[in-house]
Amino acid sequence: MNCTSIQKEITDSFAAGDCVSSSRVSKHLESCASCREFYGSQQILFRSLKDGLQAIANQPMPATFLPRVQSRLEKAAGEQHSWNPNWRFALLAAAAVLALSLISVWHRLEQPAAVHGIAKQVPMQTGHPSFGEPSPAIPPSPAPGRAHRQRKTPKAFVPLHDLAPEVIVLTEERLAFAKFVAQLPQERDLALALANPAPPARDIPVEVALLEIKQLHLPPLEPGGAE
Amino acid sequence: MQELALIQPGRMLDGEAAGEAERSRLHREFEAHLAECGPLAFRVAQGVLRNAADAEDVAQEALLRAYRKFDRLQDVRRFRGWLVRISFRLALDRWRSARRRERRETEWSLPEQRPAPPSTEGIAAASEFQARLERALDELPQKFRIVLLLAAIQGYTLEEVAGMLEVPVGTVKSRLFLARKQLAEKLK
């Protein structure tokens, strides 16, 4: 019988917490001195392991431990209680500040303020619209083939909310945007592209040509080649 | 200008009283668990740190954290396992930082300042074995360490250990088996 497998079985039994060996092991131990010695050494080792672990895990607890914990808990409970009313007032104050901020922002958005003011400072070409001011509407581009004639369109006030598309401009970008808008009269096509809606997408049919495969020429394999 | 009444004293008092009653109830419930679970937190920390002062600090911190989050615990029956996990995690963190500090001090200290290695004659065999066991235990994976410690604490069955760790009993047995084999291999 293989002593290695017997010794492995002995170790596994002790590791599993079983002190009683199988009949196969017992029978082998009767006739094998080295395995009996191994059994004895494993027995001592695992008993020492168990005792050592119990010594580590069951150290006496200091008598002052629980009283100290209780006093810390009392202190923590007191802190939680005194914190609550302050938290309530802080929340109310924060809600009031938030409400005031929202009202201020709403009020600002309703007025055509900064962009309008900045746009006025930029030199403008006469007869062309500026953002938010009484201005003529942008005339449509003439049909191809016809001579281009500049029409005089009556001046009409274009309020902010009637201009399309609406643009939300960040505060730090208002100046740049105002300059861009001021340049639009010089870039007529760009202005029209911004003012007019995008054309609907059209499905362009794709032409697919048939693939022609010419006749293939397959030379025969050389005789005696390796497979 | 419309006057807004933000504070209604009567209603606030009722709400405060209800909150106070709830806090008191939770405090009493936590204290009821303290008698049994306080020592458990200490023993778990002690098992990792093997230093009573550090274990006491860690166990106190673990109990305090558990107390602060006690109202969020949905099932009170899971309190013991929850506390064990908090204690074990805090103890491991403390142990790792102590090891790093020790390594730094050993690395940077002058040779004459390092502690002399203990002589073979000076140490009893049992103490030497215990020291070797502790070193071997430190090298085990976390899930093996915790299961060995909990199974070794007096008064806890394998079923209770499985409940604390929220794993099946078979998993506990399997981890114990592998952990003991690894320890035996290191200590033979």
Tab-separated table of C-alpha atoms in Angstrom:
chain	number	residue	atom	x	y	z
A	1	MET	CA	0.000	0.000	0.000
A	2	ASN	CA	1.278	3.496	-0.864
A	3	CYS	CA	2.463	5.305	2.280
A	4	THR	CA	2.170	8.692	0.512
A	5	SER	CA	-1.552	8.319	-0.037
A	6	ILE	CA	-2.037	7.030	3.526
A	7	GLN	CA	-0.135	9.960	4.969
A	8	LYS	CA	-2.157	12.373	2.839
A	9	GLU	CA	-5.343	10.784	4.115
A	10	ILE	CA	-4.107	11.156	7.706
A	11	THR	CA	-3.381	14.868	7.174
A	12	ASP	CA	-6.749	15.437	5.513
A	13	SER	CA	-8.567	13.743	8.402
A	14	PHE	CA	-6.891	15.946	10.979
A	15	ALA	CA	-7.458	19.063	8.864
A	16	ALA	CA	-11.150	18.209	8.635
A	17	GLY	CA	-11.266	17.834	12.400
A	18	ASP	CA	-11.728	14.052	12.324
A	19	CYS	CA	-9.690	12.187	14.911
A	20	VAL	CA	-10.840	8.732	13.887
A	21	SER	CA	-9.003	7.217	10.925
A	22	SER	CA	-10.602	5.087	8.283
A	23	SER	CA	-10.306	1.308	8.506
A	24	ARG	CA	-7.922	1.351	5.565
A	25	VAL	CA	-5.568	3.687	7.401
A	26	SER	CA	-5.892	1.804	10.687
A	27	LYS	CA	-5.044	-1.449	9.025
A	28	HIS	CA	-1.983	0.089	7.332
A	29	LEU	CA	-0.752	1.633	10.587
A	30	GLU	CA	-0.664	-1.802	12.182
A	31	SER	CA	2.088	-2.848	9.820
A	32	CYS	CA	3.902	0.390	8.909
A	33	ALA	CA	6.134	2.019	11.562
A	34	SER	CA	6.982	5.133	9.537
A	35	CYS	CA	3.286	5.891	8.977
A	36	ARG	CA	2.615	5.344	12.681
A	37	GLU	CA	5.318	7.892	13.454
A	38	PHE	CA	3.816	10.247	10.882
A	39	TYR	CA	0.372	9.805	12.452
A	40	GLY	CA	1.773	10.703	15.870
A	41	SER	CA	3.529	13.839	14.606
A	42	GLN	CA	0.405	15.041	12.777
A	43	GLN	CA	-1.686	14.459	15.872
A	44	ILE	CA	0.643	16.673	17.939
A	45	LEU	CA	0.837	19.314	15.208
A	46	PHE	CA	-2.917	19.702	14.777
A	47	ARG	CA	-3.534	19.659	18.534
A	48	SER	CA	-0.952	22.438	18.930
A	49	LEU	CA	-2.629	24.358	16.108
A	50	LYS	CA	-5.999	24.085	17.813
A	51	ASP	CA	-4.616	25.135	21.210
A	52	GLY	CA	-2.667	28.002	19.673
A	53	LEU	CA	-5.682	29.330	17.779
A	54	GLN	CA	-7.856	29.130	20.867
A	55	ALA	CA	-5.225	31.033	22.857
A	56	ILE	CA	-5.204	33.773	20.195
A	57	ALA	CA	-8.981	33.957	19.859
A	58	ASN	CA	-9.924	33.844	23.551
A	59	GLN	CA	-7.661	36.437	25.144
A	60	PRO	CA	-9.238	37.913	28.274
A	61	MET	CA	-11.048	41.144	27.626
A	62	PRO	CA	-9.963	44.130	29.773
A	63	ALA	CA	-12.516	44.949	32.476
A	64	THR	CA	-12.542	48.595	31.396
A	65	PHE	CA	-13.499	47.794	27.806
A	66	LEU	CA	-17.300	47.771	28.071
A	67	PRO	CA	-17.553	50.830	30.367
A	68	ARG	CA	-15.369	52.832	27.974
A	69	VAL	CA	-17.488	51.757	25.032
A	70	GLN	CA	-20.656	52.774	26.861
A	71	SER	CA	-19.309	56.201	27.670
A	72	ARG	CA	-18.334	56.733	24.033
A	73	LEU	CA	-21.784	55.680	22.925
A	74	GLU	CA	-23.407	58.113	25.377
A	75	LYS	CA	-21.235	60.879	23.986
A	76	ALA	CA	-22.130	59.932	20.410
A	77	ALA	CA	-25.831	59.875	21.305
A	78	GLY	CA	-25.542	63.350	22.828
A	79	GLU	CA	-23.832	64.698	19.711
A	80	GLN	CA	-26.539	63.288	17.469
A	81	HIS	CA	-29.307	64.893	19.572
A	82	SER	CA	-27.742	68.362	19.656
A	83	TRP	CA	-27.033	68.282	15.966
A	84	ASN	CA	-30.646	67.843	14.772
A	85	PRO	CA	-32.164	71.306	15.492
A	86	ASN	CA	-29.162	73.026	13.884
A	87	TRP	CA	-29.579	70.795	10.870
A	88	ARG	CA	-33.206	71.837	10.532
A	89	PHE	CA	-32.455	75.542	10.509
A	90	ALA	CA	-29.525	75.068	8.150
A	91	LEU	CA	-31.805	73.252	5.710
A	92	LEU	CA	-34.403	76.014	5.840
A	93	ALA	CA	-31.737	78.644	5.284
A	94	ALA	CA	-30.299	76.715	2.335
A	95	ALA	CA	-33.784	76.356	0.817
A	96	ALA	CA	-34.354	80.110	1.139
A	97	VAL	CA	-31.020	80.920	-0.539
A	98	LEU	CA	-31.786	78.493	-3.359
A	99	ALA	CA	-35.216	80.015	-3.932
A	100	LEU	CA	-33.729	83.532	-4.109
A	101	SER	CA	-31.061	82.355	-6.574
A	102	LEU	CA	-33.672	80.754	-8.831
A	103	ILE	CA	-35.789	83.902	-8.817
A	104	SER	CA	-32.742	86.001	-9.692
A	105	VAL	CA	-31.772	83.703	-12.585
A	106	TRP	CA	-35.346	83.640	-13.931
A	107	HIS	CA	-35.540	87.416	-13.802
A	108	ARG	CA	-32.262	87.731	-15.674
A	109	LEU	CA	-33.362	85.321	-18.392
A	110	GLU	CA	-36.547	87.280	-19.011
A	111	GLN	CA	-34.575	90.439	-19.865
A	112	PRO	CA	-32.638	90.783	-23.125
A	113	ALA	CA	-29.754	92.239	-21.165
A	114	ALA	CA	-26.063	91.440	-21.626
A	115	VAL	CA	-25.967	90.037	-25.129
A	116	HIS	CA	-28.174	92.834	-26.393
A	117	GLY	CA	-25.941	95.465	-24.790
A	118	ILE	CA	-22.704	93.920	-26.040
A	119	ALA	CA	-24.025	93.451	-29.554
A	120	LYS	CA	-24.661	97.183	-29.795
A	121	GLN	CA	-20.970	97.926	-29.265
A	122	VAL	CA	-19.894	95.872	-32.293
A	123	PRO	CA	-19.845	97.874	-35.559
A	124	MET	CA	-22.692	96.777	-37.781
A	125	GLN	CA	-23.388	97.137	-41.455
A	126	THR	CA	-26.478	99.204	-42.191
A	127	GLY	CA	-29.570	97.498	-43.484
A	128	HIS	CA	-28.688	94.203	-41.865
A	129	PRO	CA	-30.351	92.719	-38.773
A	130	SER	CA	-28.710	92.621	-35.354
A	131	PHE	CA	-29.657	90.264	-32.620
A	132	GLY	CA	-32.713	91.343	-30.665
A	133	GLU	CA	-33.122	94.802	-32.226
A	134	PRO	CA	-35.869	95.983	-34.528
A	135	SER	CA	-34.617	94.446	-37.748
A	136	PRO	CA	-35.789	93.214	-41.067
A	137	ALA	CA	-36.267	89.493	-41.530
A	138	ILE	CA	-33.526	87.679	-43.440
A	139	PRO	CA	-34.688	87.443	-47.068
A	140	PRO	CA	-34.679	83.987	-48.686
A	141	SER	CA	-31.964	83.164	-51.240
A	142	PRO	CA	-33.088	83.737	-54.844
A	143	ALA	CA	-33.973	80.776	-57.088
A	144	PRO	CA	-31.134	79.617	-59.358
A	145	GLY	CA	-31.111	81.180	-62.793
A	146	ARG	CA	-32.756	84.384	-61.721
A	147	ALA	CA	-30.832	87.592	-61.336
A	148	HIS	CA	-30.163	88.506	-57.785
A	149	ARG	CA	-31.940	91.638	-56.677
A	150	GLN	CA	-31.636	93.075	-53.287
A	151	ARG	CA	-35.094	93.744	-51.996
A	152	LYS	CA	-35.950	96.285	-49.472
A	153	THR	CA	-38.030	94.615	-46.843
A	154	PRO	CA	-39.988	96.607	-44.297
A	155	LYS	CA	-38.428	96.850	-40.905
A	156	ALA	CA	-40.090	94.631	-38.353
A	157	PHE	CA	-39.288	94.066	-34.753
A	158	VAL	CA	-38.185	90.507	-34.166
A	159	PRO	CA	-38.628	89.713	-30.524
A	160	LEU	CA	-36.168	87.289	-28.947
A	161	HIS	CA	-38.609	84.463	-28.445
A	162	ASP	CA	-39.701	84.561	-32.139
A	163	LEU	CA	-36.193	84.051	-33.486
A	164	ALA	CA	-35.487	80.477	-34.443
A	165	PRO	CA	-33.475	78.549	-33.419
A	166	GLU	CA	-33.191	79.552	-29.729
A	167	VAL	CA	-29.653	79.618	-28.478
A	168	ILE	CA	-28.644	79.257	-24.855
A	169	VAL	CA	-25.365	81.066	-24.351
A	170	LEU	CA	-23.117	80.648	-21.332
A	171	THR	CA	-22.291	83.847	-19.503
A	172	GLU	CA	-18.572	83.634	-20.300
A	173	GLU	CA	-19.350	83.086	-24.007
A	174	ARG	CA	-21.777	85.946	-24.504
A	175	LEU	CA	-19.202	88.367	-25.895
A	176	ALA	CA	-17.882	85.868	-28.418
A	177	PHE	CA	-21.393	84.968	-29.475
A	178	ALA	CA	-22.346	88.590	-29.898
A	179	LYS	CA	-19.337	89.141	-32.173
A	180	PHE	CA	-20.282	86.066	-34.143
A	181	VAL	CA	-23.828	87.311	-34.598
A	182	ALA	CA	-22.532	90.717	-35.648
A	183	GLN	CA	-20.554	89.082	-38.435
A	184	LEU	CA	-23.552	87.168	-39.717
A	185	PRO	CA	-24.703	89.910	-42.123
A	186	GLN	CA	-21.396	89.461	-43.976
A	187	GLU	CA	-21.828	85.702	-44.079
A	188	ARG	CA	-25.196	85.558	-45.772
A	189	ASP	CA	-25.178	81.847	-46.554
A	190	LEU	CA	-24.180	80.975	-43.016
A	191	ALA	CA	-26.910	83.200	-41.633
A	192	LEU	CA	-29.507	81.572	-43.872
A	193	ALA	CA	-28.275	78.114	-42.918
A	194	LEU	CA	-28.737	78.986	-39.259
A	195	ALA	CA	-32.099	80.581	-39.783
A	196	ASN	CA	-33.664	77.957	-42.021
A	197	PRO	CA	-34.494	74.452	-40.826
A	198	ALA	CA	-32.331	71.622	-42.077
A	199	PRO	CA	-33.632	69.860	-45.186
A	200	PRO	CA	-35.203	66.445	-44.525
A	201	ALA	CA	-32.890	63.508	-44.947
A	202	ARG	CA	-33.341	61.697	-48.226
A	203	ASP	CA	-32.622	58.083	-48.854
A	204	ILE	CA	-30.104	57.971	-51.670
A	205	PRO	CA	-30.335	54.650	-53.466
A	206	VAL	CA	-27.034	52.819	-53.594
A	207	GLU	CA	-26.116	51.155	-56.809
A	208	VAL	CA	-24.724	47.691	-56.371
A	209	ALA	CA	-22.853	46.193	-59.250
A	210	LEU	CA	-22.754	42.442	-59.676
A	211	LEU	CA	-19.404	40.924	-58.863
A	212	GLU	CA	-17.965	39.067	-61.787
A	213	ILE	CA	-15.576	36.257	-61.052
A	214	LYS	CA	-13.432	35.367	-63.959
A	215	GLN	CA	-12.632	31.758	-64.590
A	216	LEU	CA	-9.936	30.620	-62.188
A	217	HIS	CA	-6.956	28.707	-63.382
A	218	LEU	CA	-5.886	26.068	-60.865
A	219	PRO	CA	-2.545	24.533	-61.666
A	220	PRO	CA	-2.263	20.858	-60.726
A	221	LEU	CA	-0.245	19.867	-57.657
A	222	GLU	CA	3.260	18.686	-58.219
A	223	PRO	CA	3.586	14.908	-57.915
A	224	GLY	CA	5.233	13.603	-54.667
A	225	GLY	CA	4.323	16.712	-52.502
A	226	ALA	CA	3.943	16.266	-48.713
A	227	GLU	CA	0.367	16.074	-47.427
B	1	MET	CA	-46.089	91.477	1.147
B	2	GLN	CA	-47.296	88.083	2.182
B	3	GLU	CA	-45.900	86.961	5.454
B	4	LEU	CA	-44.582	83.440	5.371
B	5	ALA	CA	-44.763	81.343	8.496
B	6	LEU	CA	-41.803	78.949	8.335
B	7	ILE	CA	-41.805	77.713	11.880
B	8	GLN	CA	-44.805	76.106	13.561
B	9	PRO	CA	-43.746	75.393	17.116
B	10	GLY	CA	-46.493	72.933	17.988
B	11	ARG	CA	-45.847	70.613	15.093
B	12	MET	CA	-42.099	70.824	15.571
B	13	LEU	CA	-42.347	69.721	19.183
B	14	ASP	CA	-44.387	66.666	18.211
B	15	GLY	CA	-41.872	65.720	15.565
B	16	GLU	CA	-38.975	66.253	17.921
B	17	ALA	CA	-40.571	64.129	20.603
B	18	ALA	CA	-41.158	61.285	18.157
B	19	GLY	CA	-37.566	61.494	16.968
B	20	GLU	CA	-36.272	61.516	20.507
B	21	ALA	CA	-38.341	58.453	21.407
B	22	GLU	CA	-37.039	56.605	18.372
B	23	ARG	CA	-33.437	57.491	19.200
B	24	SER	CA	-33.876	56.288	22.763
B	25	ARG	CA	-35.375	53.045	21.577
B	26	LEU	CA	-32.466	52.428	19.185
B	27	HIS	CA	-29.979	53.284	21.911
B	28	ARG	CA	-31.540	50.780	24.309
B	29	GLU	CA	-31.647	48.116	21.611
B	30	PHE	CA	-27.994	48.667	20.779
B	31	GLU	CA	-27.009	48.466	24.452
B	32	ALA	CA	-28.823	45.133	24.671
B	33	HIS	CA	-26.527	43.782	21.943
B	34	LEU	CA	-23.461	45.329	23.510
B	35	ALA	CA	-23.123	42.795	26.309
B	36	GLU	CA	-22.758	39.890	23.875
B	37	CYS	CA	-21.231	41.533	20.838
B	38	GLY	CA	-18.803	43.877	22.542
B	39	PRO	CA	-16.504	41.002	23.595
B	40	LEU	CA	-16.875	39.461	20.149
B	41	ALA	CA	-15.643	42.648	18.475
B	42	PHE	CA	-12.706	42.722	20.893
B	43	ARG	CA	-11.792	39.086	20.288
B	44	VAL	CA	-11.900	39.459	16.497
B	45	ALA	CA	-9.648	42.509	16.695
B	46	GLN	CA	-7.367	40.769	19.191
B	47	GLY	CA	-7.115	37.738	16.923
B	48	VAL	CA	-5.754	39.906	14.140
B	49	LEU	CA	-3.663	42.388	16.096
B	50	ARG	CA	-2.560	40.284	19.105
B	51	ASN	CA	-2.158	43.453	21.108
B	52	ALA	CA	-4.772	44.258	23.742
B	53	ALA	CA	-4.455	48.042	23.536
B	54	ASP	CA	-4.799	48.154	19.740
B	55	ALA	CA	-7.586	45.583	19.827
B	56	GLU	CA	-9.499	47.707	22.342
B	57	ASP	CA	-9.137	50.820	20.159
B	58	VAL	CA	-10.275	48.987	17.061
B	59	ALA	CA	-13.185	47.279	18.813
B	60	GLN	CA	-14.377	50.598	20.250
B	61	GLU	CA	-14.206	52.191	16.820
B	62	ALA	CA	-16.096	49.275	15.284
B	63	LEU	CA	-18.845	49.499	17.917
B	64	LEU	CA	-19.118	53.247	17.436
B	65	ARG	CA	-19.490	52.889	13.684
B	66	ALA	CA	-22.078	50.164	14.152
B	67	TYR	CA	-23.963	52.411	16.588
B	68	ARG	CA	-24.038	55.343	14.162
B	69	LYS	CA	-25.438	53.157	11.374
B	70	PHE	CA	-27.636	50.982	13.594
B	71	ASP	CA	-30.854	52.624	12.425
B	72	ARG	CA	-30.064	51.553	8.838
B	73	LEU	CA	-29.732	47.862	9.749
B	74	GLN	CA	-32.879	46.253	8.379
B	75	ASP	CA	-32.571	42.865	10.087
B	76	VAL	CA	-31.306	42.981	13.670
B	77	ARG	CA	-30.471	39.275	13.543
B	78	ARG	CA	-27.619	40.162	11.201
B	79	PHE	CA	-26.083	42.527	13.741
B	80	ARG	CA	-23.484	40.097	15.061
B	81	GLY	CA	-22.113	39.186	11.626
B	82	TRP	CA	-22.201	42.833	10.574
B	83	LEU	CA	-20.184	43.856	13.627
B	84	VAL	CA	-17.698	41.014	13.064
B	85	ARG	CA	-17.060	42.200	9.521
B	86	ILE	CA	-16.574	45.820	10.600
B	87	SER	CA	-14.164	44.769	13.377
B	88	PHE	CA	-12.200	42.442	11.133
B	89	ARG	CA	-11.831	45.066	8.416
B	90	LEU	CA	-10.708	47.770	10.824
B	91	ALA	CA	-8.290	45.372	12.522
B	92	LEU	CA	-6.767	44.371	9.183
B	93	ASP	CA	-6.313	48.019	8.222
B	94	ARG	CA	-4.566	48.712	11.511
B	95	TRP	CA	-2.424	45.599	11.149
B	96	ARG	CA	-1.337	46.500	7.619
B	97	SER	CA	-0.366	50.026	8.553
B	98	ALA	CA	1.599	48.697	11.550
B	99	ARG	CA	3.434	46.275	9.279
B	100	ARG	CA	4.327	49.032	6.842
B	101	ARG	CA	5.603	51.208	9.676
B	102	GLU	CA	7.640	48.300	11.042
B	103	ARG	CA	9.193	47.628	7.661
B	104	ARG	CA	10.103	51.270	7.228
B	105	GLU	CA	11.684	51.416	10.674
B	106	THR	CA	13.651	48.232	10.055
B	107	GLU	CA	14.796	49.408	6.654
B	108	TRP	CA	15.969	52.796	7.780
B	109	SER	CA	17.288	52.027	11.221
B	110	LEU	CA	21.017	51.556	11.786
B	111	PRO	CA	22.156	47.944	12.272
B	112	GLU	CA	22.957	48.471	15.963
B	113	GLN	CA	19.482	49.872	16.588
B	114	ARG	CA	17.676	46.803	15.252
B	115	PRO	CA	16.509	44.336	17.892
B	116	ALA	CA	18.751	41.325	18.221
B	117	PRO	CA	17.262	38.062	16.984
B	118	PRO	CA	16.144	35.940	19.913
B	119	SER	CA	18.448	33.112	20.832
B	120	THR	CA	17.272	29.552	20.550
B	121	GLU	CA	18.042	28.812	24.202
B	122	GLY	CA	16.119	31.821	25.416
B	123	ILE	CA	12.772	30.863	23.992
B	124	ALA	CA	10.622	28.021	25.207
B	125	ALA	CA	9.434	25.677	22.459
B	126	ALA	CA	5.767	26.574	23.065
B	127	SER	CA	6.421	30.297	22.696
B	128	GLU	CA	8.408	29.681	19.542
B	129	PHE	CA	5.634	27.590	18.116
B	130	GLN	CA	3.105	30.277	19.039
B	131	ALA	CA	5.193	32.942	17.331
B	132	ARG	CA	5.492	30.785	14.224
B	133	LEU	CA	1.760	30.093	14.301
B	134	GLU	CA	1.001	33.809	14.476
B	135	ARG	CA	3.297	34.535	11.541
B	136	ALA	CA	1.729	31.705	9.528
B	137	LEU	CA	-1.740	32.995	10.407
B	138	ASP	CA	-0.812	36.467	9.160
B	139	GLU	CA	0.127	34.984	5.814
B	140	LEU	CA	-3.216	33.265	5.247
B	141	PRO	CA	-5.854	34.807	2.990
B	142	GLN	CA	-8.412	36.983	4.826
B	143	LYS	CA	-11.340	34.629	4.403
B	144	PHE	CA	-9.329	31.789	6.002
B	145	ARG	CA	-8.134	33.936	8.889
B	146	ILE	CA	-11.578	35.124	9.866
B	147	VAL	CA	-13.097	31.664	9.746
B	148	LEU	CA	-10.270	30.171	11.853
B	149	LEU	CA	-10.631	32.936	14.442
B	150	LEU	CA	-14.407	32.703	14.705
B	151	ALA	CA	-14.365	28.903	14.899
B	152	ALA	CA	-11.750	29.092	17.666
B	153	ILE	CA	-13.740	31.558	19.800
B	154	GLN	CA	-15.349	29.587	22.581
B	155	GLY	CA	-19.078	29.225	22.425
B	156	TYR	CA	-19.644	29.509	18.692
B	157	THR	CA	-20.702	26.529	16.601
B	158	LEU	CA	-19.970	26.156	12.932
B	159	GLU	CA	-23.594	27.031	12.178
B	160	GLU	CA	-23.251	30.304	14.098
B	161	VAL	CA	-19.985	31.079	12.309
B	162	ALA	CA	-21.712	30.451	8.984
B	163	GLY	CA	-24.523	32.807	10.045
B	164	MET	CA	-22.083	35.568	10.965
B	165	LEU	CA	-20.228	35.311	7.702
B	166	GLU	CA	-23.460	34.787	5.728
B	167	VAL	CA	-22.106	31.714	3.940
B	168	PRO	CA	-23.284	28.062	3.973
B	169	VAL	CA	-21.993	25.708	6.676
B	170	GLY	CA	-20.289	23.659	3.955
B	171	THR	CA	-18.283	26.711	2.938
B	172	VAL	CA	-17.140	27.237	6.516
B	173	LYS	CA	-16.036	23.603	6.784
B	174	SER	CA	-14.239	23.793	3.468
B	175	ARG	CA	-12.391	26.987	4.435
B	176	LEU	CA	-11.439	25.531	7.811
B	177	PHE	CA	-10.092	22.423	6.115
B	178	LEU	CA	-7.974	24.379	3.643
B	179	ALA	CA	-6.805	26.855	6.271
B	180	ARG	CA	-5.656	24.117	8.662
B	181	LYS	CA	-3.849	22.310	5.873
B	182	GLN	CA	-2.030	25.476	4.889
B	183	LEU	CA	-1.046	26.163	8.486
B	184	ALA	CA	0.196	22.593	8.928
B	185	GLU	CA	2.249	22.910	5.766
B	186	LYS	CA	3.886	26.120	6.991
B	187	LEU	CA	4.554	24.750	10.478
B	188	LYS	CA	5.777	21.207	9.791
